[in-house]
Short mmCIF file of C-alpha atoms in Angstrom, two decimals:
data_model
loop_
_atom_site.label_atom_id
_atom_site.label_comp_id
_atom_site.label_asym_id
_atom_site.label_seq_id
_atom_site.Cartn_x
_atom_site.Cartn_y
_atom_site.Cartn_z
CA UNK A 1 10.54 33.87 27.78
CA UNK A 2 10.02 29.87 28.59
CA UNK A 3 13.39 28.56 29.89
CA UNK A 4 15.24 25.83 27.25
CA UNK A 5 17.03 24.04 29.55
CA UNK A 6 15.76 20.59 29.01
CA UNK A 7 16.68 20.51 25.32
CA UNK A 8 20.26 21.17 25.67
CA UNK A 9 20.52 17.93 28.78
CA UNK A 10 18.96 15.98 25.71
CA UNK A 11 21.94 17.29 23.21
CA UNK A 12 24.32 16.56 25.58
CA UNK A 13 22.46 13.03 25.76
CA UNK A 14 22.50 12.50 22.78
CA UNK A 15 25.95 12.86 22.08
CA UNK A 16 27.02 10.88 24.73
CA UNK A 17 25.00 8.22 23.47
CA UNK A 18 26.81 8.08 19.94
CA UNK A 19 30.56 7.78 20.87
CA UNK A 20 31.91 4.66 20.86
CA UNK A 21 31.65 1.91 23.53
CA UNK A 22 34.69 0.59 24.28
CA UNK A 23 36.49 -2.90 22.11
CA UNK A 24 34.39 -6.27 20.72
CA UNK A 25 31.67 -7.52 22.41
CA UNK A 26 32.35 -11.29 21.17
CA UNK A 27 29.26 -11.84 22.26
CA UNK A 28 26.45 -9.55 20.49
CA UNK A 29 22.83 -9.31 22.47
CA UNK A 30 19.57 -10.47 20.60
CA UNK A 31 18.33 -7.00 18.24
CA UNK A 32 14.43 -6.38 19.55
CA UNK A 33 12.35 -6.46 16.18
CA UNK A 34 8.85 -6.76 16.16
CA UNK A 35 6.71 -8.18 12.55
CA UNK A 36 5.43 -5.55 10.16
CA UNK A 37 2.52 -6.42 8.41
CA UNK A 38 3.46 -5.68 4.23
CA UNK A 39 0.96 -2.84 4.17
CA UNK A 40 2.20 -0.88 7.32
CA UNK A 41 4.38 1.93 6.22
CA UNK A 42 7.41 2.80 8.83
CA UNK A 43 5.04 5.38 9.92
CA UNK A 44 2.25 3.64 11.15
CA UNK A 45 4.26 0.64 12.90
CA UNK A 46 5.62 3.34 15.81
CA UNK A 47 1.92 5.45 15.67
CA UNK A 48 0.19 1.78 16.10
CA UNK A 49 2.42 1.69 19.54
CA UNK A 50 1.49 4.63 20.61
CA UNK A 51 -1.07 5.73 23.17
CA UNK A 52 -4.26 8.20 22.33
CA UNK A 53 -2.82 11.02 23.67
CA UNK A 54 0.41 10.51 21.73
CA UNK A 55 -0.93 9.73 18.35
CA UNK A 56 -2.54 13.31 18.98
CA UNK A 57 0.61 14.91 19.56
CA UNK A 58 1.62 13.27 16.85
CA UNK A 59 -0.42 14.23 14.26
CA UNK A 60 -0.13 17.66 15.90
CA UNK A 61 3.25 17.70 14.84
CA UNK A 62 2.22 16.34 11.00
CA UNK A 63 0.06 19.16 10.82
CA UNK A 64 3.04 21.74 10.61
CA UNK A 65 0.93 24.27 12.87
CA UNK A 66 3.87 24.39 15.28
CA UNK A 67 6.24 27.37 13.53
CA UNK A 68 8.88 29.29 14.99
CA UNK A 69 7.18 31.83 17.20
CA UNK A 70 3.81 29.74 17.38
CA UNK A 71 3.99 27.06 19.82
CA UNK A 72 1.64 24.14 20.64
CA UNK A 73 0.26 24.42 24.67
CA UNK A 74 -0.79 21.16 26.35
CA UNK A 75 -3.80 21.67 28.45
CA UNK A 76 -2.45 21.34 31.87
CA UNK A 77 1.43 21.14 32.19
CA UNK A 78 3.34 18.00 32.61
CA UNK A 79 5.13 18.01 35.81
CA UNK A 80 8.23 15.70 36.04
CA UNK A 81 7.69 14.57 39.54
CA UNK A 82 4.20 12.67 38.70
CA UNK A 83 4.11 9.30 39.48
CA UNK A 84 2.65 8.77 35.52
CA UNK A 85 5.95 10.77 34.13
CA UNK A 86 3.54 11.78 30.92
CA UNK A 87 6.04 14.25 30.07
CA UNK A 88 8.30 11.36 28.80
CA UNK A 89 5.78 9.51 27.08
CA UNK A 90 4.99 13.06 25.15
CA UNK A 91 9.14 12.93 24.52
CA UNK A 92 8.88 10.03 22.79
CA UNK A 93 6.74 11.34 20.38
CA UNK A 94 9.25 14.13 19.42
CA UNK A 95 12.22 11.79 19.95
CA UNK A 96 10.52 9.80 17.03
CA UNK A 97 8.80 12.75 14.82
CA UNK A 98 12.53 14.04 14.81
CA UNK A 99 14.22 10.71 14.15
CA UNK A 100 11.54 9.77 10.87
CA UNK A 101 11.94 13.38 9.29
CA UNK A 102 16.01 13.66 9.94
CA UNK A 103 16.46 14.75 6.09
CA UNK A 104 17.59 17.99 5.78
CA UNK A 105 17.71 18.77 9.38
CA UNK A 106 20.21 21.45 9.32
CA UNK A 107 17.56 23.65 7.15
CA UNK A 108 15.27 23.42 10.50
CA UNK A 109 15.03 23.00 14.13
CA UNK A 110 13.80 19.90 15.82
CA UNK A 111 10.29 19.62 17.93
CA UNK A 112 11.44 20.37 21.33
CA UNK A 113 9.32 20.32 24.75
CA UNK A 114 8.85 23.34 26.73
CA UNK A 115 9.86 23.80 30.28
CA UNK A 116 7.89 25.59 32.69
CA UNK A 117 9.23 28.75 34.27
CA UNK A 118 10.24 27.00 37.94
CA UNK A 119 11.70 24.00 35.95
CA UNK A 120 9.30 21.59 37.30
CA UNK A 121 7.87 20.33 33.91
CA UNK A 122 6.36 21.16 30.68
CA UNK A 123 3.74 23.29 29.50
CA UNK A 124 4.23 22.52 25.59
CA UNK A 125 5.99 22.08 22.12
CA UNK A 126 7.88 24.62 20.22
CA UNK A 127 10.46 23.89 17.31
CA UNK A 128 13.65 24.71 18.44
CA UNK A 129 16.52 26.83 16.43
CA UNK A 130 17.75 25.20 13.26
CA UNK A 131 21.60 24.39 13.59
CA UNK A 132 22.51 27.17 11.22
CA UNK A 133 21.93 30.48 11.07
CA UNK A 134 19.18 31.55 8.15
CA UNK A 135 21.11 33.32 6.13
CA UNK A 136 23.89 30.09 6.26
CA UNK A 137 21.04 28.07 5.75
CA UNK A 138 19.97 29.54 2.39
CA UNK A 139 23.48 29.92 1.56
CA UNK A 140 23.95 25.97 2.22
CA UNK A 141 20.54 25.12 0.51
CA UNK A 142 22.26 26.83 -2.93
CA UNK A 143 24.79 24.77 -2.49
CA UNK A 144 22.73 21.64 -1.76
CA UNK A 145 19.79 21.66 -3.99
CA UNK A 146 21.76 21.49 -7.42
CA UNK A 147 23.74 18.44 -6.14
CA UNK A 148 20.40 16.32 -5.16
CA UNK A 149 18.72 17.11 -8.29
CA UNK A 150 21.60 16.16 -10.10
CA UNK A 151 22.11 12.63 -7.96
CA UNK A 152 18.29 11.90 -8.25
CA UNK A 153 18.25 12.74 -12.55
CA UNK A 154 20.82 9.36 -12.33
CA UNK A 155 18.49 7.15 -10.47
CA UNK A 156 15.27 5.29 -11.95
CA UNK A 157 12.01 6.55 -12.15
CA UNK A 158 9.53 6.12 -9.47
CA UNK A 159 7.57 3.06 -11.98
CA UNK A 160 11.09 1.45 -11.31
CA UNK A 161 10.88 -2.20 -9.11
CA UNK A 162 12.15 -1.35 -5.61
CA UNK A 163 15.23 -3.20 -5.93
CA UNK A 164 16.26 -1.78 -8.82
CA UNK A 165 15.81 1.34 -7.21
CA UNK A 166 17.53 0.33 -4.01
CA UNK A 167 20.81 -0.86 -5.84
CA UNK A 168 20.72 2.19 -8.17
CA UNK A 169 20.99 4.42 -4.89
CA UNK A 170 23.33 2.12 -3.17
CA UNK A 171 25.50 1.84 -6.16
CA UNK A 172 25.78 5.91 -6.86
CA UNK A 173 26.49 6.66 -3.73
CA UNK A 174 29.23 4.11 -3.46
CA UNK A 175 30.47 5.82 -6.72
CA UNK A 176 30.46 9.62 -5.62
CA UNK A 177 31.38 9.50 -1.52
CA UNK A 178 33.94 8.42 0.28
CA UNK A 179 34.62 8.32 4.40
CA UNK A 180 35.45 10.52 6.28
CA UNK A 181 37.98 9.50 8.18
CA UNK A 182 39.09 13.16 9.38
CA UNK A 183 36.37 13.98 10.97
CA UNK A 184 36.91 11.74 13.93
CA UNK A 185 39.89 12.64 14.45
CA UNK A 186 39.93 16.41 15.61
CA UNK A 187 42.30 19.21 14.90
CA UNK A 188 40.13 20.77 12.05
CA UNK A 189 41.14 23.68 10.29
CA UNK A 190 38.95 26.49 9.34
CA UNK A 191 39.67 25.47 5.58
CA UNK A 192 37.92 21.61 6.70
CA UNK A 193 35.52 22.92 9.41
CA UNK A 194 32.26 22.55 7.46
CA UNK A 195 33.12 19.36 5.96
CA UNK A 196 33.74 17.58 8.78
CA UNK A 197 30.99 19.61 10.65
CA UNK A 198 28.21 18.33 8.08
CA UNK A 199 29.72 14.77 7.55
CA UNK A 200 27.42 12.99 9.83
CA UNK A 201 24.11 14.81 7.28
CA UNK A 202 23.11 14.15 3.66
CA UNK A 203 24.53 18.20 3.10
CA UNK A 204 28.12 17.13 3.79
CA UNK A 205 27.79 13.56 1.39
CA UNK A 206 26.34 15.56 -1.32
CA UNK A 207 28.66 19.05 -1.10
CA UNK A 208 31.54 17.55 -0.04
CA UNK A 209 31.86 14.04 -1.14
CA UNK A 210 32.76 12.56 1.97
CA UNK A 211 30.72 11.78 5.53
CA UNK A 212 30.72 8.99 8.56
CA UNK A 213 27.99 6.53 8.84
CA UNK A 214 25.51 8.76 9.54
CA UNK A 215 25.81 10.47 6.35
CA UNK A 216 26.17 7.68 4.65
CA UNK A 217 22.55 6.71 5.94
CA UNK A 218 20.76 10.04 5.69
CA UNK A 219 21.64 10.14 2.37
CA UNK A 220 20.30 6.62 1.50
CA UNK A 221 17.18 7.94 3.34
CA UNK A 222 16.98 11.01 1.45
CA UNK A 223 17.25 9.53 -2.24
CA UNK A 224 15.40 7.35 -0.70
CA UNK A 225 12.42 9.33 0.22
CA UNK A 226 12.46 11.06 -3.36
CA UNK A 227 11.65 7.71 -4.83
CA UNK A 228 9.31 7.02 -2.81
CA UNK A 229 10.34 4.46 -1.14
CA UNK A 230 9.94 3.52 2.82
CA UNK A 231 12.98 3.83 4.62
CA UNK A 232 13.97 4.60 7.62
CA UNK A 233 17.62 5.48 9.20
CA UNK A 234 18.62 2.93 12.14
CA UNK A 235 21.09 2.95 14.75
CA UNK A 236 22.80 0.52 16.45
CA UNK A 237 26.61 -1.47 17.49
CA UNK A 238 28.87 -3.00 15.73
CA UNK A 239 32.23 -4.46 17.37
CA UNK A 240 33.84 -1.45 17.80
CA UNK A 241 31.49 1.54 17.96
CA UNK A 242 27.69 2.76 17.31
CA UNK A 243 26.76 2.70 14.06
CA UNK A 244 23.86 3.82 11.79
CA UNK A 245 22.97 2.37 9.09
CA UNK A 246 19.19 1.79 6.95
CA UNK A 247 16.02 -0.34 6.76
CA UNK A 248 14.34 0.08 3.91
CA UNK A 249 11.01 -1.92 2.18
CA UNK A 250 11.27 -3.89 -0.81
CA UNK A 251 7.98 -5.24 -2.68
CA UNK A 252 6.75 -5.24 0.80
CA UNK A 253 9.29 -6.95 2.71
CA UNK A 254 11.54 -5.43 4.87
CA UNK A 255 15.45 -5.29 4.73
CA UNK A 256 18.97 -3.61 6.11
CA UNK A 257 20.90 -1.66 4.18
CA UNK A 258 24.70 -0.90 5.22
CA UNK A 259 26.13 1.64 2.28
CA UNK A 260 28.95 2.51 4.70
CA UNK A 261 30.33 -1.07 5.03
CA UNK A 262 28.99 -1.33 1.25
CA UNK A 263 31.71 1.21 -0.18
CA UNK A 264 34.95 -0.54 -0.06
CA UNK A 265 37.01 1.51 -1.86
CA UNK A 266 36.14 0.15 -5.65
CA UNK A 267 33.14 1.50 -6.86
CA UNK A 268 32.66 -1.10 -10.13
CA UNK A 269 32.24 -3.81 -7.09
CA UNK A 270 30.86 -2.16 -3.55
CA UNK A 271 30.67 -5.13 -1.10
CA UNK A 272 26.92 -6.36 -1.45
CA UNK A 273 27.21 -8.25 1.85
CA UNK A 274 25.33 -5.86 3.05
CA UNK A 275 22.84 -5.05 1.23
CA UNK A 276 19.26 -5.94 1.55
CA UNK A 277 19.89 -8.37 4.19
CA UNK A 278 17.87 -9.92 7.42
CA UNK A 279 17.73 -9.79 10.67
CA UNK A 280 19.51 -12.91 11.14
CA UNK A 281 22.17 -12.19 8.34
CA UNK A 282 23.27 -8.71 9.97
CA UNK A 283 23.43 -10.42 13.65
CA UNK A 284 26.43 -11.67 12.93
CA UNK A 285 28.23 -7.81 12.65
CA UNK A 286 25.39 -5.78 14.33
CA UNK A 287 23.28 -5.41 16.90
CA UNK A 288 20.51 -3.35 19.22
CA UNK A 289 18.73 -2.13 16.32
CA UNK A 290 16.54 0.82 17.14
CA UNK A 291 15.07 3.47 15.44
CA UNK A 292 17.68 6.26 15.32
CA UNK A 293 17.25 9.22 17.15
CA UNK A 294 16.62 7.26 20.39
CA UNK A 295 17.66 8.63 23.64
CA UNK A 296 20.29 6.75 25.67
CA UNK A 297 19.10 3.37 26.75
CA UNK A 298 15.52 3.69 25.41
CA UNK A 299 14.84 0.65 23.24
CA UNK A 300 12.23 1.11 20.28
CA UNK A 301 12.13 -2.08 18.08
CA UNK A 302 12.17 -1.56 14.26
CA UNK A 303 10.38 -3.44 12.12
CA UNK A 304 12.03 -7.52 11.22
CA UNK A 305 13.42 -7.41 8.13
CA UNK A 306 13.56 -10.94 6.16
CA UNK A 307 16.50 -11.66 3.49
CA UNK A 308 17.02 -11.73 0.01
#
């Protein structure tokens, strides 16, 4: 059996990379953005950046031949002492195949590499274990399904503009969830364990009413996604903590999206501040944007967004 260490160090990487940093930064560092040409989907600004042997991997990955039990073998393995460290270039590509298909991640495991039986590198990619059990999963799926359909019946059609689209989602959402405030605090009970468990996921906004930021944007990206728009979930700082929040393309154009900081409390009025806004605009309350899903102190620039 092929060891797993490396993907729990990631978790625990992870994790550590998403708690907050301390109080203000008065004095918020430039965001790295690169321009997106209008026809480049999300998807092919990160492929374009990639090297040959990456976009492989990556459409590897697209592919869906990797299954649980059927792994994908490189042709030599990666060793983590070569000078050329290809193992974390081939990282990358899961770190970002994970990060632009986050919806419904608790119904399946993420693309993981595989570590060699002495630990010193990587002989190839397997999809890891889903965070729930199966028969959970199917359990939570029941419970999940009925909810979307029922959110996305309230939305326009896809023939709708993209703004109107946009608001619609931003609007509902701002209507049906509230924060979680609970969940960062501790002390759950077994009655609250699943809510606060889930609130950083789409499955605990749409079951349970109530997430964190996270939620908030995985569920943008989610309704998103089922009206076909581009979107993609960012993270990044604000003055008091990391923070995740949305860009998301607009008649070609792209733009942030903050539905968290958007729901203040009265749903007839959410705080528009923050919606489709620039670079320059969202500067002034956030910062580092990357694409979420990065590892600690790896910087991947997201596409500049303009203004309305």
């Amino acid at each position: 059996m092929k060891k797993r260490l490396f993907p729990l160090l990631l978790a625990l990487l992870l994790l550590a990379g998403c708690t907050p940093q301390g109080g203000p930064d008065p004095t918020p560092s430039p965001t790295e953005t690169e321009p997106a040409a209008e026809e480049v989907s999300v998807r092919d600004f990160f492929v374009a950046k990639m090297t040959e042997e990456q976009r492989q991997l990556y459409e590897v990955l697209e592919s869906g031949v990797i299954t649980e039990g059927e792994p994908y073998l490189f042709d030599e393995p990666l060793l983590s002492g070569d000078e050329d460290q290809k193992w974390l270039a081939m990282l990358d590509v899961l770190d970002l195949y994970n990060a632009l298909h986050a919806v419904r991640r608790w119904q399946w495991g993420k693309y993981v590499l595989i570590t060699n039986e002495d630990f010193t590198g990587f002989v190839g990619v397997e999809r890891g274990e889903a965070i729930v059990p199966v028969g959970s999963r199917e359990e939570m799926t029941a419970a999940f399904e009925p909810v979307f359909e029922e959110w996305v019946a309230k939305l326009p059609g896809k023939d709708a503009s993209d703004e109107k689209k946009v608001r619609a989602i931003c609007d509902l959402m701002c209507n049906e969830l509230e924060y979680n405030y609970e969940s960062l605090e501790g002390g759950w009970s077994r009655e609250n364990h699943d809510r606060n468990r889930f609130a950083g996921s789409e499955y605990g906004a749409l079951v349970y009413g109530m997430c964190v930021c996270e939620g908030y944007a995985q569920t943008f990206q989610c309704l998103a996604e089922a009206l076909g728009l581009d979107s993609i979930v960012v993270s990044g700082e604000t003055r008091s903590a990391h923070h995740a929040w949305n860009l998301v393309r607009v008649d070609g154009q792209w733009y942030h999206v903050d539905v968290t900081w958007m729901d203040n409390g009265d749903p007839e009025r959410p705080d528009e501040s923050w919606l489709l806004r620039s670079d320059e605009e969202f500067l002034t309350s956030h910062w580092n944007f990357n694409a979420c899903g990065r590892r600690p102190r790896q910087q991947r620039p997201v596409p500049a967004a303009g203004g309305a």
